[in-house]
mmCIF file of C-alpha atoms and ligand atoms in Angstrom:
data_model
loop_
_atom_site.group_PDB
_atom_site.id
_atom_site.type_symbol
_atom_site.label_atom_id
_atom_site.label_comp_id
_atom_site.label_asym_id
_atom_site.label_seq_id
_atom_site.Cartn_x
_atom_site.Cartn_y
_atom_site.Cartn_z
ATOM 1 C CA MET A 1257 -32.905 18.948 -7.623
ATOM 2 C CA SER A 1258 -29.090 18.950 -7.437
ATOM 3 C CA VAL A 1259 -27.139 16.331 -5.494
ATOM 4 C CA TYR A 1260 -26.246 19.079 -3.045
ATOM 5 C CA ASP A 1261 -29.863 20.150 -2.463
ATOM 6 C CA THR A 1262 -31.144 16.582 -2.218
ATOM 7 C CA ILE A 1263 -28.659 15.643 0.499
ATOM 8 C CA LYS A 1264 -29.381 18.822 2.455
ATOM 9 C CA LYS A 1265 -33.122 18.178 2.213
ATOM 10 C CA LEU A 1266 -32.848 14.493 3.094
ATOM 11 C CA LYS A 1267 -30.718 15.250 6.140
ATOM 12 C CA SER A 1268 -33.145 17.915 7.316
ATOM 13 C CA GLU A 1269 -36.036 15.454 7.024
ATOM 14 C CA ILE A 1270 -34.659 12.356 8.729
ATOM 15 C CA PRO A 1271 -34.605 12.175 12.542
ATOM 16 C CA LEU A 1272 -31.315 13.083 14.234
ATOM 17 C CA HIS A 1273 -30.604 9.551 15.449
ATOM 18 C CA VAL A 1274 -30.698 8.190 11.877
ATOM 19 C CA LYS A 1275 -27.409 8.190 9.984
ATOM 20 C CA LEU A 1276 -27.238 8.394 6.209
ATOM 21 C CA VAL A 1277 -24.981 6.337 3.953
ATOM 22 C CA VAL A 1278 -24.886 7.849 0.479
ATOM 23 C CA VAL A 1279 -24.596 4.945 -1.948
ATOM 24 C CA THR A 1280 -22.273 5.833 -4.823
ATOM 25 C CA LYS A 1281 -22.279 2.654 -6.913
ATOM 26 C CA THR A 1282 -21.977 3.238 -10.686
ATOM 27 C CA HIS A 1283 -21.422 6.982 -10.187
ATOM 28 C CA PRO A 1284 -18.164 8.733 -11.071
ATOM 29 C CA ALA A 1285 -15.901 10.480 -8.564
ATOM 30 C CA GLU A 1286 -16.807 14.022 -9.639
ATOM 31 C CA LYS A 1287 -20.469 13.395 -8.919
ATOM 32 C CA ILE A 1288 -19.578 11.960 -5.515
ATOM 33 C CA LEU A 1289 -17.541 15.093 -4.814
ATOM 34 C CA ASN A 1290 -20.723 17.149 -5.158
ATOM 35 C CA ALA A 1291 -22.157 15.078 -2.340
ATOM 36 C CA TYR A 1292 -18.940 15.327 -0.316
ATOM 37 C CA ASN A 1293 -19.017 19.109 -0.693
ATOM 38 C CA THR A 1294 -22.234 19.260 1.323
ATOM 39 C CA GLY A 1295 -20.085 18.131 4.241
ATOM 40 C CA HIS A 1296 -21.297 14.560 3.989
ATOM 41 C CA LYS A 1297 -18.632 11.980 4.853
ATOM 42 C CA ILE A 1298 -20.287 8.550 4.872
ATOM 43 C CA PHE A 1299 -20.440 6.719 1.550
ATOM 44 C CA GLY A 1300 -21.272 3.163 0.570
ATOM 45 C CA GLU A 1301 -20.330 0.890 -2.329
ATOM 46 C CA ASN A 1302 -21.585 -2.576 -3.073
ATOM 47 C CA ARG A 1303 -18.598 -3.842 -5.074
ATOM 48 C CA VAL A 1304 -15.046 -4.221 -3.798
ATOM 49 C CA GLN A 1305 -13.417 -3.178 -7.077
ATOM 50 C CA GLU A 1306 -15.406 0.042 -7.283
ATOM 51 C CA LEU A 1307 -14.873 0.745 -3.613
ATOM 52 C CA ILE A 1308 -11.099 0.583 -4.019
ATOM 53 C CA ILE A 1309 -11.052 2.846 -7.068
ATOM 54 C CA LYS A 1310 -13.190 5.452 -5.329
ATOM 55 C CA TYR A 1311 -11.215 5.241 -2.119
ATOM 56 C CA GLU A 1312 -8.121 6.088 -4.144
ATOM 57 C CA GLN A 1313 -9.748 8.908 -6.114
ATOM 58 C CA LEU A 1314 -11.601 10.681 -3.326
ATOM 59 C CA PRO A 1315 -10.681 12.578 -0.116
ATOM 60 C CA LYS A 1316 -9.241 10.415 2.636
ATOM 61 C CA ASP A 1317 -11.570 11.594 5.384
ATOM 62 C CA ILE A 1318 -14.466 9.721 3.772
ATOM 63 C CA GLU A 1319 -15.876 6.889 5.870
ATOM 64 C CA TRP A 1320 -16.347 4.033 3.382
ATOM 65 C CA HIS A 1321 -18.939 1.333 3.973
ATOM 66 C CA LEU A 1322 -19.137 -1.888 2.017
ATOM 67 C CA ILE A 1323 -22.827 -2.675 1.624
ATOM 68 C CA GLY A 1324 -22.820 -5.460 -0.965
ATOM 69 C CA HIS A 1325 -21.937 -9.136 -0.905
ATOM 70 C CA LEU A 1326 -18.310 -9.761 0.043
ATOM 71 C CA GLN A 1327 -16.258 -12.742 -1.057
ATOM 72 C CA THR A 1328 -13.617 -13.981 1.378
ATOM 73 C CA ASN A 1329 -10.834 -13.672 -1.208
ATOM 74 C CA LYS A 1330 -11.479 -9.924 -1.533
ATOM 75 C CA VAL A 1331 -11.427 -8.981 2.136
ATOM 76 C CA LYS A 1332 -7.733 -8.163 2.265
ATOM 77 C CA GLN A 1333 -8.107 -5.459 -0.393
ATOM 78 C CA ILE A 1334 -10.499 -3.387 1.707
ATOM 79 C CA ALA A 1335 -9.204 -4.262 5.177
ATOM 80 C CA PRO A 1336 -6.764 -1.317 5.327
ATOM 81 C CA PHE A 1337 -9.463 1.348 5.123
ATOM 82 C CA VAL A 1338 -13.076 0.137 5.245
ATOM 83 C CA SER A 1339 -15.070 1.616 8.178
ATOM 84 C CA LEU A 1340 -18.075 -0.656 8.247
ATOM 85 C CA ILE A 1341 -18.962 -3.873 6.446
ATOM 86 C CA HIS A 1342 -22.762 -4.225 6.280
ATOM 87 C CA SER A 1343 -22.866 -7.591 4.577
ATOM 88 C CA VAL A 1344 -21.353 -10.266 6.806
ATOM 89 C CA ASP A 1345 -23.293 -13.436 6.064
ATOM 90 C CA SER A 1346 -21.094 -16.258 7.364
ATOM 91 C CA LEU A 1347 -18.692 -17.193 10.143
ATOM 92 C CA LYS A 1348 -16.111 -18.011 7.475
ATOM 93 C CA LEU A 1349 -16.265 -14.457 6.138
ATOM 94 C CA LEU A 1350 -16.074 -12.990 9.626
ATOM 95 C CA LYS A 1351 -12.976 -15.094 10.337
ATOM 96 C CA GLU A 1352 -11.294 -13.787 7.212
ATOM 97 C CA ILE A 1353 -12.157 -10.172 8.115
ATOM 98 C CA ASN A 1354 -10.717 -10.785 11.588
ATOM 99 C CA LYS A 1355 -7.526 -12.213 10.100
ATOM 100 C CA CYS A 1356 -7.034 -9.341 7.650
ATOM 101 C CA ALA A 1357 -7.879 -6.733 10.293
ATOM 102 C CA GLU A 1358 -5.262 -8.231 12.592
ATOM 103 C CA LYS A 1359 -2.619 -7.868 9.880
ATOM 104 C CA GLU A 1360 -3.629 -4.225 9.513
ATOM 105 C CA LYS A 1361 -3.590 -3.779 13.301
ATOM 106 C CA ARG A 1362 -7.195 -2.630 13.175
ATOM 107 C CA VAL A 1363 -10.573 -3.579 14.539
ATOM 108 C CA ILE A 1364 -13.133 -3.630 11.727
ATOM 109 C CA ASP A 1365 -16.774 -2.918 12.550
ATOM 110 C CA CYS A 1366 -19.244 -5.292 10.936
ATOM 111 C CA LEU A 1367 -22.983 -5.801 10.653
ATOM 112 C CA LEU A 1368 -24.535 -9.210 10.263
ATOM 113 C CA GLN A 1369 -26.746 -9.238 7.192
ATOM 114 C CA ILE A 1370 -30.041 -10.897 8.006
ATOM 115 C CA TYR A 1371 -32.305 -12.402 5.412
ATOM 116 C CA VAL A 1372 -35.850 -11.119 5.885
ATOM 117 C CA ALA A 1373 -37.051 -10.764 2.293
ATOM 118 C CA LYS A 1374 -39.035 -13.233 0.244
ATOM 119 C CA GLU A 1375 -36.552 -13.192 -2.626
ATOM 120 C CA GLU A 1376 -34.110 -15.931 -3.472
ATOM 121 C CA THR A 1377 -31.561 -13.405 -4.695
ATOM 122 C CA LYS A 1378 -30.886 -11.703 -1.389
ATOM 123 C CA PHE A 1379 -28.010 -12.790 0.806
ATOM 124 C CA GLY A 1380 -28.009 -13.101 4.551
ATOM 125 C CA LEU A 1381 -28.236 -15.217 7.665
ATOM 126 C CA SER A 1382 -31.442 -16.497 9.207
ATOM 127 C CA PHE A 1383 -32.196 -15.405 12.784
ATOM 128 C CA GLU A 1384 -31.093 -18.831 14.033
ATOM 129 C CA GLU A 1385 -27.835 -18.723 12.095
ATOM 130 C CA ALA A 1386 -27.042 -15.250 13.419
ATOM 131 C CA GLU A 1387 -27.715 -16.337 16.994
ATOM 132 C CA GLY A 1388 -25.574 -19.417 16.498
ATOM 133 C CA LEU A 1389 -22.739 -17.333 15.105
ATOM 134 C CA LEU A 1390 -22.835 -14.843 17.979
ATOM 135 C CA ALA A 1391 -22.904 -17.643 20.547
ATOM 136 C CA SER A 1392 -20.018 -19.605 19.015
ATOM 137 C CA GLU A 1393 -16.626 -19.957 20.697
ATOM 138 C CA GLU A 1394 -14.904 -19.039 17.443
ATOM 139 C CA PHE A 1395 -16.744 -15.731 17.341
ATOM 140 C CA LYS A 1396 -15.866 -14.951 20.938
ATOM 141 C CA GLN A 1397 -12.168 -15.517 20.191
ATOM 142 C CA MET A 1398 -12.041 -12.902 17.437
ATOM 143 C CA LYS A 1399 -10.321 -9.760 18.627
ATOM 144 C CA ASN A 1400 -10.108 -7.719 15.445
ATOM 145 C CA ILE A 1401 -13.740 -7.502 14.452
ATOM 146 C CA CYS A 1402 -16.609 -5.884 16.271
ATOM 147 C CA VAL A 1403 -20.172 -6.810 15.360
ATOM 148 C CA VAL A 1404 -21.988 -3.515 15.920
ATOM 149 C CA GLY A 1405 -25.407 -4.400 14.579
ATOM 150 C CA LEU A 1406 -27.557 -5.840 11.838
ATOM 151 C CA MET A 1407 -28.419 -5.070 8.229
ATOM 152 C CA GLY A 1408 -31.389 -6.196 6.212
ATOM 153 C CA MET A 1409 -33.126 -5.591 2.927
ATOM 154 C CA ALA A 1410 -36.849 -5.823 2.370
ATOM 155 C CA THR A 1411 -38.386 -7.464 -0.666
ATOM 156 C CA LEU A 1412 -38.544 -5.232 -3.721
ATOM 157 C CA THR A 1413 -42.307 -4.820 -3.882
ATOM 158 C CA ASP A 1414 -45.032 -2.170 -3.898
ATOM 159 C CA ASN A 1415 -46.696 -3.969 -1.012
ATOM 160 C CA GLU A 1416 -45.943 -1.608 1.876
ATOM 161 C CA THR A 1417 -47.445 -3.944 4.445
ATOM 162 C CA GLN A 1418 -45.009 -6.646 3.433
ATOM 163 C CA ILE A 1419 -42.042 -4.244 3.591
ATOM 164 C CA LYS A 1420 -43.192 -3.017 6.989
ATOM 165 C CA ASN A 1421 -43.545 -6.568 8.308
ATOM 166 C CA GLU A 1422 -40.099 -7.566 7.084
ATOM 167 C CA PHE A 1423 -38.451 -4.542 8.705
ATOM 168 C CA ARG A 1424 -40.471 -5.104 11.853
ATOM 169 C CA SER A 1425 -39.318 -8.707 12.127
ATOM 170 C CA LEU A 1426 -35.703 -7.567 11.850
ATOM 171 C CA LYS A 1427 -36.229 -4.858 14.489
ATOM 172 C CA THR A 1428 -37.792 -7.400 16.851
ATOM 173 C CA PHE A 1429 -34.784 -9.671 16.398
ATOM 174 C CA TYR A 1430 -32.404 -6.724 16.892
ATOM 175 C CA ASP A 1431 -34.168 -5.800 20.151
ATOM 176 C CA LYS A 1432 -33.864 -9.385 21.331
ATOM 177 C CA LEU A 1433 -30.123 -9.498 20.578
ATOM 178 C CA GLN A 1434 -29.585 -6.165 22.299
ATOM 179 C CA THR A 1435 -30.440 -7.793 25.585
ATOM 180 C CA THR A 1436 -27.403 -10.056 25.103
ATOM 181 C CA SER A 1437 -24.827 -7.566 23.805
ATOM 182 C CA SER A 1438 -24.311 -3.879 24.485
ATOM 183 C CA LYS A 1439 -22.337 -3.427 21.273
ATOM 184 C CA LEU A 1440 -25.246 -3.935 18.900
ATOM 185 C CA LEU A 1441 -26.236 -0.333 18.316
ATOM 186 C CA THR A 1442 -26.721 -0.152 14.562
ATOM 187 C CA LEU A 1443 -29.723 -1.265 12.550
ATOM 188 C CA SER A 1444 -29.070 -0.692 8.841
ATOM 189 C CA MET A 1445 -32.299 -0.875 6.912
ATOM 190 C CA GLY A 1446 -33.938 1.228 4.239
ATOM 191 C CA MET A 1447 -33.016 2.340 0.715
ATOM 192 C CA SER A 1448 -34.427 5.036 -1.598
ATOM 193 C CA SER A 1449 -37.732 3.265 -2.114
ATOM 194 C CA ASP A 1450 -38.415 2.192 1.466
ATOM 195 C CA TYR A 1451 -36.348 4.320 3.878
ATOM 196 C CA LYS A 1452 -39.388 6.112 5.322
ATOM 197 C CA ILE A 1453 -40.966 2.814 6.335
ATOM 198 C CA ALA A 1454 -37.585 1.600 7.612
ATOM 199 C CA ILE A 1455 -37.205 4.638 9.878
ATOM 200 C CA GLU A 1456 -40.741 4.179 11.210
ATOM 201 C CA GLU A 1457 -39.808 0.585 11.983
ATOM 202 C CA GLY A 1458 -36.667 1.520 13.917
ATOM 203 C CA SER A 1459 -33.802 1.848 11.437
ATOM 204 C CA ASN A 1460 -30.927 4.095 12.497
ATOM 205 C CA LEU A 1461 -28.803 3.770 9.343
ATOM 206 C CA ILE A 1462 -30.259 4.214 5.873
ATOM 207 C CA ARG A 1463 -28.507 3.504 2.569
ATOM 208 C CA ILE A 1464 -29.599 5.902 -0.145
ATOM 209 C CA GLY A 1465 -28.387 5.891 -3.760
ATOM 210 C CA SER A 1466 -30.845 6.699 -6.529
ATOM 211 C CA LEU A 1467 -32.769 9.295 -4.544
ATOM 212 C CA VAL A 1468 -29.570 11.361 -4.384
ATOM 213 C CA PHE A 1469 -27.920 10.614 -7.718
ATOM 214 C CA GLY A 1470 -30.887 9.651 -9.912
ATOM 215 C CA GLU A 1471 -31.659 6.247 -11.364
ATOM 216 C CA ARG A 1472 -28.727 4.028 -12.306
ATOM 217 C CA HIS A 1473 -28.448 3.111 -15.982
HETATM 218 C C1 PLP B 2168 -27.709 -0.100 -4.214
HETATM 219 C C2 PLP B 2168 -27.916 -0.401 -2.803
HETATM 220 C C3 PLP B 2168 -28.598 0.502 -1.963
HETATM 221 C C4 PLP B 2168 -29.153 1.820 -2.440
HETATM 222 O O1 PLP B 2168 -30.208 1.618 -3.310
HETATM 223 P P1 PLP B 2168 -31.083 2.834 -3.876
HETATM 224 O O2 PLP B 2168 -32.354 2.191 -4.248
HETATM 225 O O3 PLP B 2168 -30.328 3.356 -5.054
HETATM 226 O O4 PLP B 2168 -31.203 3.832 -2.804
HETATM 227 C C5 PLP B 2168 -28.751 0.167 -0.631
HETATM 228 N N1 PLP B 2168 -28.276 -0.998 -0.136
HETATM 229 C C6 PLP B 2168 -27.626 -1.891 -0.909
HETATM 230 C C7 PLP B 2168 -27.135 -3.144 -0.285
HETATM 231 C C8 PLP B 2168 -27.425 -1.626 -2.261
HETATM 232 O O5 PLP B 2168 -26.770 -2.518 -3.017
#
């Protein structure tokens, strides 16, 4: 199926309250344009360098999300244009985003990345760390960031029960935090291999790459 047809089909299949981020990492601009030409406007990259190149090459009404690990020294490069950072995993990083956003006279929306997988390689905060961050005075002082929700990745496994349990634990935590803040409206979970389970477990933002563009090489 073409990129065009896949996006149309995917959007017709997911519930209306679930937003789609089309993940463009490793794919060239012309291929991304095929996706853009379906009318889709939300794209995600996991590397800062690639994000900047694509931002420059592609139409300016694209809403760019950074979904991968972000180093503090790279924040200023994306601060002028990024719409949502999914991967905030420390107070230090959040402070830097706040500082750079202030210079740009913007408020940058962020998600806290929560570690729910059983893999050493995944980044993220524990539930306790996230609660501590949100309760801290330093966080409350920041005027140029807005934490709008949470992001999480399940373990890469064929064990659907495990994936389901990991997403469920994140959703439970998200529900708990929602009682303390009205701004937490986004739950980013689910990729090509597990988005159906993620939606069943309460995701409202899915990040899909290979299903749309084919396997990365
Ligand atoms: C690559 C990536 C995705 C998309 O993965 P696919 O399996 O290609 O859909 C989603 N989220 C993050 C953080 C990624 O790095």
